[in-house]
Amino acid sequence: MKIRTICFISLLLILTSCGKGKFHVSGNITNAADSTLYWENMSLNGAIAVDSAKLDADGAFSFHGFKPEAPDFYRLRIGQQIINIAVDSTENITIKADYPTMSAQYEVEGSEECQLIKQLALRQLALQSQINAIAQDPSLNTERVADSISNVLYVYKENIKNNYIFNDPKRASAYFALFQTVALGYQNALIFNPRTSENDVKVFGAVATSWDTYYPEAERGINLHNIAIEGMKNVRILQARNSQSIDPNKITEAGVIDIALPDNKGNIRRLTDLKGKVVLLDFHLFASSESTERIMNMRNIYNKFHDQGLEIYQVSIDPDEHFWKTQTAALPWISVRDPQGVNSPLITQYNLLDIPTFFLITKENVLHKRDAQIKDLESEIRSLL
């Protein structure tokens, strides 16, 4: 009986592996006869050679691999010329290029993500050219060079943030955009730097939250989550040192994008002030038809678990402030309202696809799960208390 069971499990694993599916990347890179084209996986630890091909006169090549569970990144490389590739559920990606200009001039078909990454790569090259031109301008002194570079970086980041990241932070292209670099002097620097910029931490946090939701087991998502948390801590330490009013040793990490909004009594309430409690973070619209039933269900949850350490932090996006205050006057939990309504940056930062939407946050102030991931809310809350 045991032998049959083992054989059955082995057969199941083989069938599962066979059914996983493959992706294929093929095409032609001309004017590169006798060159070696490397196919490399861009792991968290750097480029890892997966395969290579000696190119003939027509430059034909073909590489393949198993489809990943979450978006993954590869590159085609000849010397210092690189084409970046994102792989998710795509089966066939076709690349056509000409050496030695393949990094800047190539055609890609079969993958919208790779099209977006091409756009990002070309914008990055244009940005680098702008920076080089500023740095080499003899009419600018050191201060004006720094200011000019800062300005072009700001414009670039606003464009990338709004058009490639916040509009759909779960995409491979959004993740790719986070790690673009530019050469400043003799050093490569991240364009979005979560170590020193509070705004950049929020950008990382938006993508991390989305990957937590859609790819909860992905190594890249977990790493991104940790970067965002560490970035929050570093920014607070820098702010404390600059203000000289807070002891940096007392600053703690937070695994959520903080919210600081006025409650229905006019007091500013911060989400991160609730560390030590399990928090149900709820984004709500009291004007919706399902609001009454949802509020009744939340009352039951609150009454059952509040004394054990649960708090509800409810964010309203209702446009009418008076209506919101009337609806929340008798509620026992924290009720805040974002006056920006549907234009609130929280919608993109928390990747809200629908409203209402809720999240569970652990006692350590770390985002745990969102409603789509939770089958039994009460059991999930008990596990965190």
PDB file of N, CA and C in Angstrom, residues 235-316:
ATOM      1  N   VAL A 235      14.189  56.360   6.689  1.00  0.00           N
ATOM      2  CA  VAL A 235      13.683  57.723   6.504  1.00  0.00           C
ATOM      3  C   VAL A 235      13.357  58.357   7.847  1.00  0.00           C
ATOM      4  N   ARG A 236      12.766  57.580   8.744  1.00  0.00           N
ATOM      5  CA  ARG A 236      12.426  58.135  10.064  1.00  0.00           C
ATOM      6  C   ARG A 236      13.680  58.481  10.859  1.00  0.00           C
ATOM      7  N   ILE A 237      14.699  57.660  10.712  1.00  0.00           N
ATOM      8  CA  ILE A 237      15.964  57.964  11.410  1.00  0.00           C
ATOM      9  C   ILE A 237      16.558  59.269  10.870  1.00  0.00           C
ATOM     10  N   LEU A 238      16.530  59.425   9.542  1.00  0.00           N
ATOM     11  CA  LEU A 238      17.051  60.658   8.949  1.00  0.00           C
ATOM     12  C   LEU A 238      16.241  61.862   9.391  1.00  0.00           C
ATOM     13  N   GLN A 239      14.929  61.709   9.433  1.00  0.00           N
ATOM     14  CA  GLN A 239      14.081  62.813   9.879  1.00  0.00           C
ATOM     15  C   GLN A 239      14.360  63.164  11.335  1.00  0.00           C
ATOM     16  N   ALA A 240      14.589  62.135  12.148  1.00  0.00           N
ATOM     17  CA  ALA A 240      14.873  62.380  13.565  1.00  0.00           C
ATOM     18  C   ALA A 240      16.204  63.109  13.742  1.00  0.00           C
ATOM     19  N   ARG A 241      17.199  62.699  12.958  1.00  0.00           N
ATOM     20  CA  ARG A 241      18.501  63.354  13.061  1.00  0.00           C
ATOM     21  C   ARG A 241      18.434  64.801  12.593  1.00  0.00           C
ATOM     22  N   ASN A 242      17.637  65.028  11.533  1.00  0.00           N
ATOM     23  CA  ASN A 242      17.522  66.387  11.017  1.00  0.00           C
ATOM     24  C   ASN A 242      16.781  67.303  11.981  1.00  0.00           C
ATOM     25  N   SER A 243      15.744  66.757  12.603  1.00  0.00           N
ATOM     26  CA  SER A 243      14.961  67.580  13.530  1.00  0.00           C
ATOM     27  C   SER A 243      15.605  67.668  14.911  1.00  0.00           C
ATOM     28  N   GLN A 244      16.443  66.667  15.228  1.00  0.00           N
ATOM     29  CA  GLN A 244      17.111  66.593  16.540  1.00  0.00           C
ATOM     30  C   GLN A 244      16.112  66.643  17.682  1.00  0.00           C
ATOM     31  N   SER A 245      14.902  66.172  17.412  1.00  0.00           N
ATOM     32  CA  SER A 245      13.870  66.205  18.450  1.00  0.00           C
ATOM     33  C   SER A 245      13.414  64.812  18.858  1.00  0.00           C
ATOM     34  N   ILE A 246      13.861  63.797  18.095  1.00  0.00           N
ATOM     35  CA  ILE A 246      13.469  62.423  18.397  1.00  0.00           C
ATOM     36  C   ILE A 246      14.708  61.574  18.492  1.00  0.00           C
ATOM     37  N   ASP A 247      14.750  60.728  19.474  1.00  0.00           N
ATOM     38  CA  ASP A 247      15.869  59.804  19.636  1.00  0.00           C
ATOM     39  C   ASP A 247      15.767  58.717  18.574  1.00  0.00           C
ATOM     40  N   PRO A 248      16.726  58.630  17.636  1.00  0.00           N
ATOM     41  CA  PRO A 248      16.660  57.607  16.577  1.00  0.00           C
ATOM     42  C   PRO A 248      16.557  56.186  17.110  1.00  0.00           C
ATOM     43  N   ASN A 249      17.083  55.944  18.306  1.00  0.00           N
ATOM     44  CA  ASN A 249      17.030  54.590  18.871  1.00  0.00           C
ATOM     45  C   ASN A 249      15.611  54.166  19.230  1.00  0.00           C
ATOM     46  N   LYS A 250      14.705  55.149  19.312  1.00  0.00           N
ATOM     47  CA  LYS A 250      13.329  54.842  19.682  1.00  0.00           C
ATOM     48  C   LYS A 250      12.428  54.659  18.468  1.00  0.00           C
ATOM     49  N   ILE A 251      13.009  54.808  17.280  1.00  0.00           N
ATOM     50  CA  ILE A 251      12.225  54.679  16.059  1.00  0.00           C
ATOM     51  C   ILE A 251      12.089  53.205  15.711  1.00  0.00           C
ATOM     52  N   THR A 252      10.871  52.783  15.409  1.00  0.00           N
ATOM     53  CA  THR A 252      10.607  51.374  15.123  1.00  0.00           C
ATOM     54  C   THR A 252      10.191  51.207  13.671  1.00  0.00           C
ATOM     55  N   GLU A 253      10.273  49.983  13.207  1.00  0.00           N
ATOM     56  CA  GLU A 253       9.880  49.658  11.845  1.00  0.00           C
ATOM     57  C   GLU A 253       8.364  49.611  11.738  1.00  0.00           C
ATOM     58  N   ALA A 254       7.866  49.836  10.515  1.00  0.00           N
ATOM     59  CA  ALA A 254       6.443  49.681  10.235  1.00  0.00           C
ATOM     60  C   ALA A 254       6.298  48.995   8.889  1.00  0.00           C
ATOM     61  N   GLY A 255       5.449  47.980   8.833  1.00  0.00           N
ATOM     62  CA  GLY A 255       5.271  47.234   7.601  1.00  0.00           C
ATOM     63  C   GLY A 255       4.044  47.660   6.834  1.00  0.00           C
ATOM     64  N   VAL A 256       3.539  48.860   7.089  1.00  0.00           N
ATOM     65  CA  VAL A 256       2.394  49.384   6.364  1.00  0.00           C
ATOM     66  C   VAL A 256       2.725  50.767   5.843  1.00  0.00           C
ATOM     67  N   ILE A 257       2.004  51.179   4.823  1.00  0.00           N
ATOM     68  CA  ILE A 257       2.080  52.570   4.381  1.00  0.00           C
ATOM     69  C   ILE A 257       1.228  53.367   5.348  1.00  0.00           C
ATOM     70  N   ASP A 258       1.834  54.300   6.052  1.00  0.00           N
ATOM     71  CA  ASP A 258       1.132  55.004   7.113  1.00  0.00           C
ATOM     72  C   ASP A 258       0.013  55.875   6.554  1.00  0.00           C
ATOM     73  N   ILE A 259      -1.016  56.055   7.381  1.00  0.00           N
ATOM     74  CA  ILE A 259      -2.139  56.933   7.071  1.00  0.00           C
ATOM     75  C   ILE A 259      -2.303  57.880   8.249  1.00  0.00           C
ATOM     76  N   ALA A 260      -2.422  59.155   7.979  1.00  0.00           N
ATOM     77  CA  ALA A 260      -2.648  60.150   9.030  1.00  0.00           C
ATOM     78  C   ALA A 260      -3.759  61.085   8.557  1.00  0.00           C
ATOM     79  N   LEU A 261      -4.980  60.862   9.050  1.00  0.00           N
ATOM     80  CA  LEU A 261      -6.144  61.628   8.615  1.00  0.00           C
ATOM     81  C   LEU A 261      -6.984  62.034   9.826  1.00  0.00           C
ATOM     82  N   PRO A 262      -7.790  63.105   9.698  1.00  0.00           N
ATOM     83  CA  PRO A 262      -8.651  63.521  10.821  1.00  0.00           C
ATOM     84  C   PRO A 262      -9.834  62.578  10.998  1.00  0.00           C
ATOM     85  N   ASP A 263     -10.125  62.264  12.264  1.00  0.00           N
ATOM     86  CA  ASP A 263     -11.302  61.439  12.525  1.00  0.00           C
ATOM     87  C   ASP A 263     -12.552  62.321  12.585  1.00  0.00           C
ATOM     88  N   ASN A 264     -13.686  61.706  12.930  1.00  0.00           N
ATOM     89  CA  ASN A 264     -14.955  62.447  12.916  1.00  0.00           C
ATOM     90  C   ASN A 264     -15.077  63.448  14.065  1.00  0.00           C
ATOM     91  N   LYS A 265     -14.043  63.551  14.891  1.00  0.00           N
ATOM     92  CA  LYS A 265     -14.008  64.567  15.950  1.00  0.00           C
ATOM     93  C   LYS A 265     -12.919  65.612  15.683  1.00  0.00           C
ATOM     94  N   GLY A 266     -12.246  65.467  14.524  1.00  0.00           N
ATOM     95  CA  GLY A 266     -11.232  66.441  14.136  1.00  0.00           C
ATOM     96  C   GLY A 266      -9.831  66.124  14.601  1.00  0.00           C
ATOM     97  N   ASN A 267      -9.628  64.965  15.229  1.00  0.00           N
ATOM     98  CA  ASN A 267      -8.301  64.576  15.714  1.00  0.00           C
ATOM     99  C   ASN A 267      -7.559  63.764  14.648  1.00  0.00           C
ATOM    100  N   ILE A 268      -6.273  64.085  14.455  1.00  0.00           N
ATOM    101  CA  ILE A 268      -5.468  63.315  13.501  1.00  0.00           C
ATOM    102  C   ILE A 268      -5.171  61.948  14.101  1.00  0.00           C
ATOM    103  N   ARG A 269      -5.496  60.908  13.355  1.00  0.00           N
ATOM    104  CA  ARG A 269      -5.272  59.536  13.821  1.00  0.00           C
ATOM    105  C   ARG A 269      -4.311  58.848  12.843  1.00  0.00           C
ATOM    106  N   ARG A 270      -3.213  58.333  13.380  1.00  0.00           N
ATOM    107  CA  ARG A 270      -2.206  57.653  12.565  1.00  0.00           C
ATOM    108  C   ARG A 270      -2.378  56.145  12.674  1.00  0.00           C
ATOM    109  N   LEU A 271      -2.315  55.494  11.540  1.00  0.00           N
ATOM    110  CA  LEU A 271      -2.433  54.035  11.522  1.00  0.00           C
ATOM    111  C   LEU A 271      -1.295  53.389  12.305  1.00  0.00           C
ATOM    112  N   THR A 272      -0.086  53.927  12.195  1.00  0.00           N
ATOM    113  CA  THR A 272       1.065  53.317  12.865  1.00  0.00           C
ATOM    114  C   THR A 272       1.050  53.504  14.377  1.00  0.00           C
ATOM    115  N   ASP A 273       0.181  54.380  14.885  1.00  0.00           N
ATOM    116  CA  ASP A 273       0.055  54.537  16.339  1.00  0.00           C
ATOM    117  C   ASP A 273      -0.624  53.330  16.978  1.00  0.00           C
ATOM    118  N   LEU A 274      -1.183  52.450  16.153  1.00  0.00           N
ATOM    119  CA  LEU A 274      -1.923  51.299  16.675  1.00  0.00           C
ATOM    120  C   LEU A 274      -1.054  50.060  16.830  1.00  0.00           C
ATOM    121  N   LYS A 275       0.272  50.249  16.743  1.00  0.00           N
ATOM    122  CA  LYS A 275       1.166  49.119  16.942  1.00  0.00           C
ATOM    123  C   LYS A 275       0.902  48.499  18.313  1.00  0.00           C
ATOM    124  N   GLY A 276       0.859  47.171  18.351  1.00  0.00           N
ATOM    125  CA  GLY A 276       0.518  46.456  19.580  1.00  0.00           C
ATOM    126  C   GLY A 276      -0.885  45.885  19.527  1.00  0.00           C
ATOM    127  N   LYS A 277      -1.681  46.339  18.538  1.00  0.00           N
ATOM    128  CA  LYS A 277      -3.030  45.820  18.336  1.00  0.00           C
ATOM    129  C   LYS A 277      -3.126  45.164  16.959  1.00  0.00           C
ATOM    130  N   VAL A 278      -4.012  44.201  16.845  1.00  0.00           N
ATOM    131  CA  VAL A 278      -4.375  43.690  15.526  1.00  0.00           C
ATOM    132  C   VAL A 278      -5.357  44.693  14.932  1.00  0.00           C
ATOM    133  N   VAL A 279      -5.104  45.114  13.701  1.00  0.00           N
ATOM    134  CA  VAL A 279      -5.918  46.168  13.102  1.00  0.00           C
ATOM    135  C   VAL A 279      -6.623  45.654  11.852  1.00  0.00           C
ATOM    136  N   LEU A 280      -7.909  45.949  11.791  1.00  0.00           N
ATOM    137  CA  LEU A 280      -8.666  45.737  10.569  1.00  0.00           C
ATOM    138  C   LEU A 280      -8.758  47.104   9.896  1.00  0.00           C
ATOM    139  N   LEU A 281      -7.986  47.265   8.808  1.00  0.00           N
ATOM    140  CA  LEU A 281      -7.965  48.508   8.052  1.00  0.00           C
ATOM    141  C   LEU A 281      -9.016  48.401   6.952  1.00  0.00           C
ATOM    142  N   ASP A 282     -10.034  49.263   7.044  1.00  0.00           N
ATOM    143  CA  ASP A 282     -11.169  49.159   6.126  1.00  0.00           C
ATOM    144  C   ASP A 282     -11.317  50.429   5.300  1.00  0.00           C
ATOM    145  N   PHE A 283     -11.334  50.282   3.980  1.00  0.00           N
ATOM    146  CA  PHE A 283     -11.609  51.403   3.079  1.00  0.00           C
ATOM    147  C   PHE A 283     -13.084  51.318   2.700  1.00  0.00           C
ATOM    148  N   HIS A 284     -13.812  52.413   2.945  1.00  0.00           N
ATOM    149  CA  HIS A 284     -15.272  52.318   2.927  1.00  0.00           C
ATOM    150  C   HIS A 284     -15.900  53.521   2.229  1.00  0.00           C
ATOM    151  N   LEU A 285     -17.093  53.313   1.682  1.00  0.00           N
ATOM    152  CA  LEU A 285     -17.908  54.372   1.108  1.00  0.00           C
ATOM    153  C   LEU A 285     -19.304  54.252   1.705  1.00  0.00           C
ATOM    154  N   PHE A 286     -19.621  55.159   2.630  1.00  0.00           N
ATOM    155  CA  PHE A 286     -20.909  55.069   3.323  1.00  0.00           C
ATOM    156  C   PHE A 286     -22.083  55.330   2.394  1.00  0.00           C
ATOM    157  N   ALA A 287     -21.842  55.978   1.270  1.00  0.00           N
ATOM    158  CA  ALA A 287     -22.920  56.254   0.328  1.00  0.00           C
ATOM    159  C   ALA A 287     -23.281  55.039  -0.525  1.00  0.00           C
ATOM    160  N   SER A 288     -22.519  53.956  -0.421  1.00  0.00           N
ATOM    161  CA  SER A 288     -22.804  52.768  -1.236  1.00  0.00           C
ATOM    162  C   SER A 288     -24.007  52.018  -0.679  1.00  0.00           C
ATOM    163  N   SER A 289     -24.649  51.241  -1.532  1.00  0.00           N
ATOM    164  CA  SER A 289     -25.866  50.525  -1.143  1.00  0.00           C
ATOM    165  C   SER A 289     -25.595  49.411  -0.142  1.00  0.00           C
ATOM    166  N   GLU A 290     -24.362  48.867  -0.125  1.00  0.00           N
ATOM    167  CA  GLU A 290     -24.037  47.752   0.771  1.00  0.00           C
ATOM    168  C   GLU A 290     -23.441  48.213   2.093  1.00  0.00           C
ATOM    169  N   SER A 291     -23.377  49.517   2.314  1.00  0.00           N
ATOM    170  CA  SER A 291     -22.709  50.040   3.504  1.00  0.00           C
ATOM    171  C   SER A 291     -23.358  49.561   4.798  1.00  0.00           C
ATOM    172  N   THR A 292     -24.684  49.632   4.896  1.00  0.00           N
ATOM    173  CA  THR A 292     -25.373  49.300   6.155  1.00  0.00           C
ATOM    174  C   THR A 292     -25.086  47.868   6.587  1.00  0.00           C
ATOM    175  N   GLU A 293     -25.202  46.932   5.659  1.00  0.00           N
ATOM    176  CA  GLU A 293     -24.946  45.531   5.999  1.00  0.00           C
ATOM    177  C   GLU A 293     -23.496  45.325   6.411  1.00  0.00           C
ATOM    178  N   ARG A 294     -22.584  45.995   5.719  1.00  0.00           N
ATOM    179  CA  ARG A 294     -21.159  45.848   6.036  1.00  0.00           C
ATOM    180  C   ARG A 294     -20.866  46.398   7.432  1.00  0.00           C
ATOM    181  N   ILE A 295     -21.432  47.548   7.759  1.00  0.00           N
ATOM    182  CA  ILE A 295     -21.204  48.142   9.076  1.00  0.00           C
ATOM    183  C   ILE A 295     -21.754  47.238  10.173  1.00  0.00           C
ATOM    184  N   MET A 296     -22.890  46.610   9.962  1.00  0.00           N
ATOM    185  CA  MET A 296     -23.457  45.680  10.958  1.00  0.00           C
ATOM    186  C   MET A 296     -22.522  44.495  11.174  1.00  0.00           C
ATOM    187  N   ASN A 297     -21.953  43.956  10.100  1.00  0.00           N
ATOM    188  CA  ASN A 297     -21.011  42.838  10.221  1.00  0.00           C
ATOM    189  C   ASN A 297     -19.745  43.264  10.971  1.00  0.00           C
ATOM    190  N   MET A 298     -19.301  44.486  10.697  1.00  0.00           N
ATOM    191  CA  MET A 298     -18.110  44.973  11.380  1.00  0.00           C
ATOM    192  C   MET A 298     -18.374  45.216  12.859  1.00  0.00           C
ATOM    193  N   ARG A 299     -19.590  45.641  13.195  1.00  0.00           N
ATOM    194  CA  ARG A 299     -19.946  45.789  14.616  1.00  0.00           C
ATOM    195  C   ARG A 299     -19.839  44.455  15.347  1.00  0.00           C
ATOM    196  N   ASN A 300     -20.304  43.400  14.702  1.00  0.00           N
ATOM    197  CA  ASN A 300     -20.230  42.076  15.326  1.00  0.00           C
ATOM    198  C   ASN A 300     -18.765  41.673  15.549  1.00  0.00           C
ATOM    199  N   ILE A 301     -17.929  41.917  14.552  1.00  0.00           N
ATOM    200  CA  ILE A 301     -16.506  41.603  14.679  1.00  0.00           C
ATOM    201  C   ILE A 301     -15.877  42.439  15.795  1.00  0.00           C
ATOM    202  N   TYR A 302     -16.187  43.719  15.804  1.00  0.00           N
ATOM    203  CA  TYR A 302     -15.612  44.632  16.803  1.00  0.00           C
ATOM    204  C   TYR A 302     -16.040  44.215  18.218  1.00  0.00           C
ATOM    205  N   ASN A 303     -17.321  43.937  18.399  1.00  0.00           N
ATOM    206  CA  ASN A 303     -17.823  43.558  19.725  1.00  0.00           C
ATOM    207  C   ASN A 303     -17.205  42.250  20.207  1.00  0.00           C
ATOM    208  N   LYS A 304     -16.915  41.365  19.290  1.00  0.00           N
ATOM    209  CA  LYS A 304     -16.387  40.056  19.659  1.00  0.00           C
ATOM    210  C   LYS A 304     -14.902  40.097  19.995  1.00  0.00           C
ATOM    211  N   PHE A 305     -14.134  40.957  19.322  1.00  0.00           N
ATOM    212  CA  PHE A 305     -12.676  40.886  19.456  1.00  0.00           C
ATOM    213  C   PHE A 305     -12.001  42.149  20.007  1.00  0.00           C
ATOM    214  N   HIS A 306     -12.732  43.232  20.157  1.00  0.00           N
ATOM    215  CA  HIS A 306     -12.081  44.476  20.588  1.00  0.00           C
ATOM    216  C   HIS A 306     -11.408  44.325  21.945  1.00  0.00           C
ATOM    217  N   ASP A 307     -12.075  43.697  22.884  1.00  0.00           N
ATOM    218  CA  ASP A 307     -11.499  43.546  24.233  1.00  0.00           C
ATOM    219  C   ASP A 307     -10.281  42.630  24.246  1.00  0.00           C
ATOM    220  N   GLN A 308     -10.126  41.852  23.166  1.00  0.00           N
ATOM    221  CA  GLN A 308      -8.961  40.963  23.078  1.00  0.00           C
ATOM    222  C   GLN A 308      -7.776  41.618  22.369  1.00  0.00           C
ATOM    223  N   GLY A 309      -7.995  42.834  21.851  1.00  0.00           N
ATOM    224  CA  GLY A 309      -6.878  43.537  21.225  1.00  0.00           C
ATOM    225  C   GLY A 309      -7.066  43.901  19.768  1.00  0.00           C
ATOM    226  N   LEU A 310      -8.304  43.835  19.259  1.00  0.00           N
ATOM    227  CA  LEU A 310      -8.571  44.225  17.876  1.00  0.00           C
ATOM    228  C   LEU A 310      -9.006  45.688  17.812  1.00  0.00           C
ATOM    229  N   GLU A 311      -8.508  46.417  16.816  1.00  0.00           N
ATOM    230  CA  GLU A 311      -8.984  47.771  16.543  1.00  0.00           C
ATOM    231  C   GLU A 311      -9.361  47.866  15.074  1.00  0.00           C
ATOM    232  N   ILE A 312     -10.362  48.665  14.788  1.00  0.00           N
ATOM    233  CA  ILE A 312     -10.760  48.928  13.403  1.00  0.00           C
ATOM    234  C   ILE A 312     -10.382  50.362  13.067  1.00  0.00           C
ATOM    235  N   TYR A 313      -9.676  50.503  11.955  1.00  0.00           N
ATOM    236  CA  TYR A 313      -9.296  51.822  11.445  1.00  0.00           C
ATOM    237  C   TYR A 313      -9.971  51.944  10.093  1.00  0.00           C
ATOM    238  N   GLN A 314     -11.036  52.754  10.045  1.00  0.00           N
ATOM    239  CA  GLN A 314     -11.868  52.814   8.847  1.00  0.00           C
ATOM    240  C   GLN A 314     -11.641  54.131   8.103  1.00  0.00           C
ATOM    241  N   VAL A 315     -11.308  54.016   6.819  1.00  0.00           N
ATOM    242  CA  VAL A 315     -11.041  55.182   5.980  1.00  0.00           C
ATOM    243  C   VAL A 315     -12.201  55.375   5.010  1.00  0.00           C
ATOM    244  N   SER A 316     -12.864  56.527   5.138  1.00  0.00           N
ATOM    245  CA  SER A 316     -13.971  56.840   4.244  1.00  0.00           C
ATOM    246  C   SER A 316     -13.476  57.698   3.081  1.00  0.00           C
TER     247      SER A 316
END
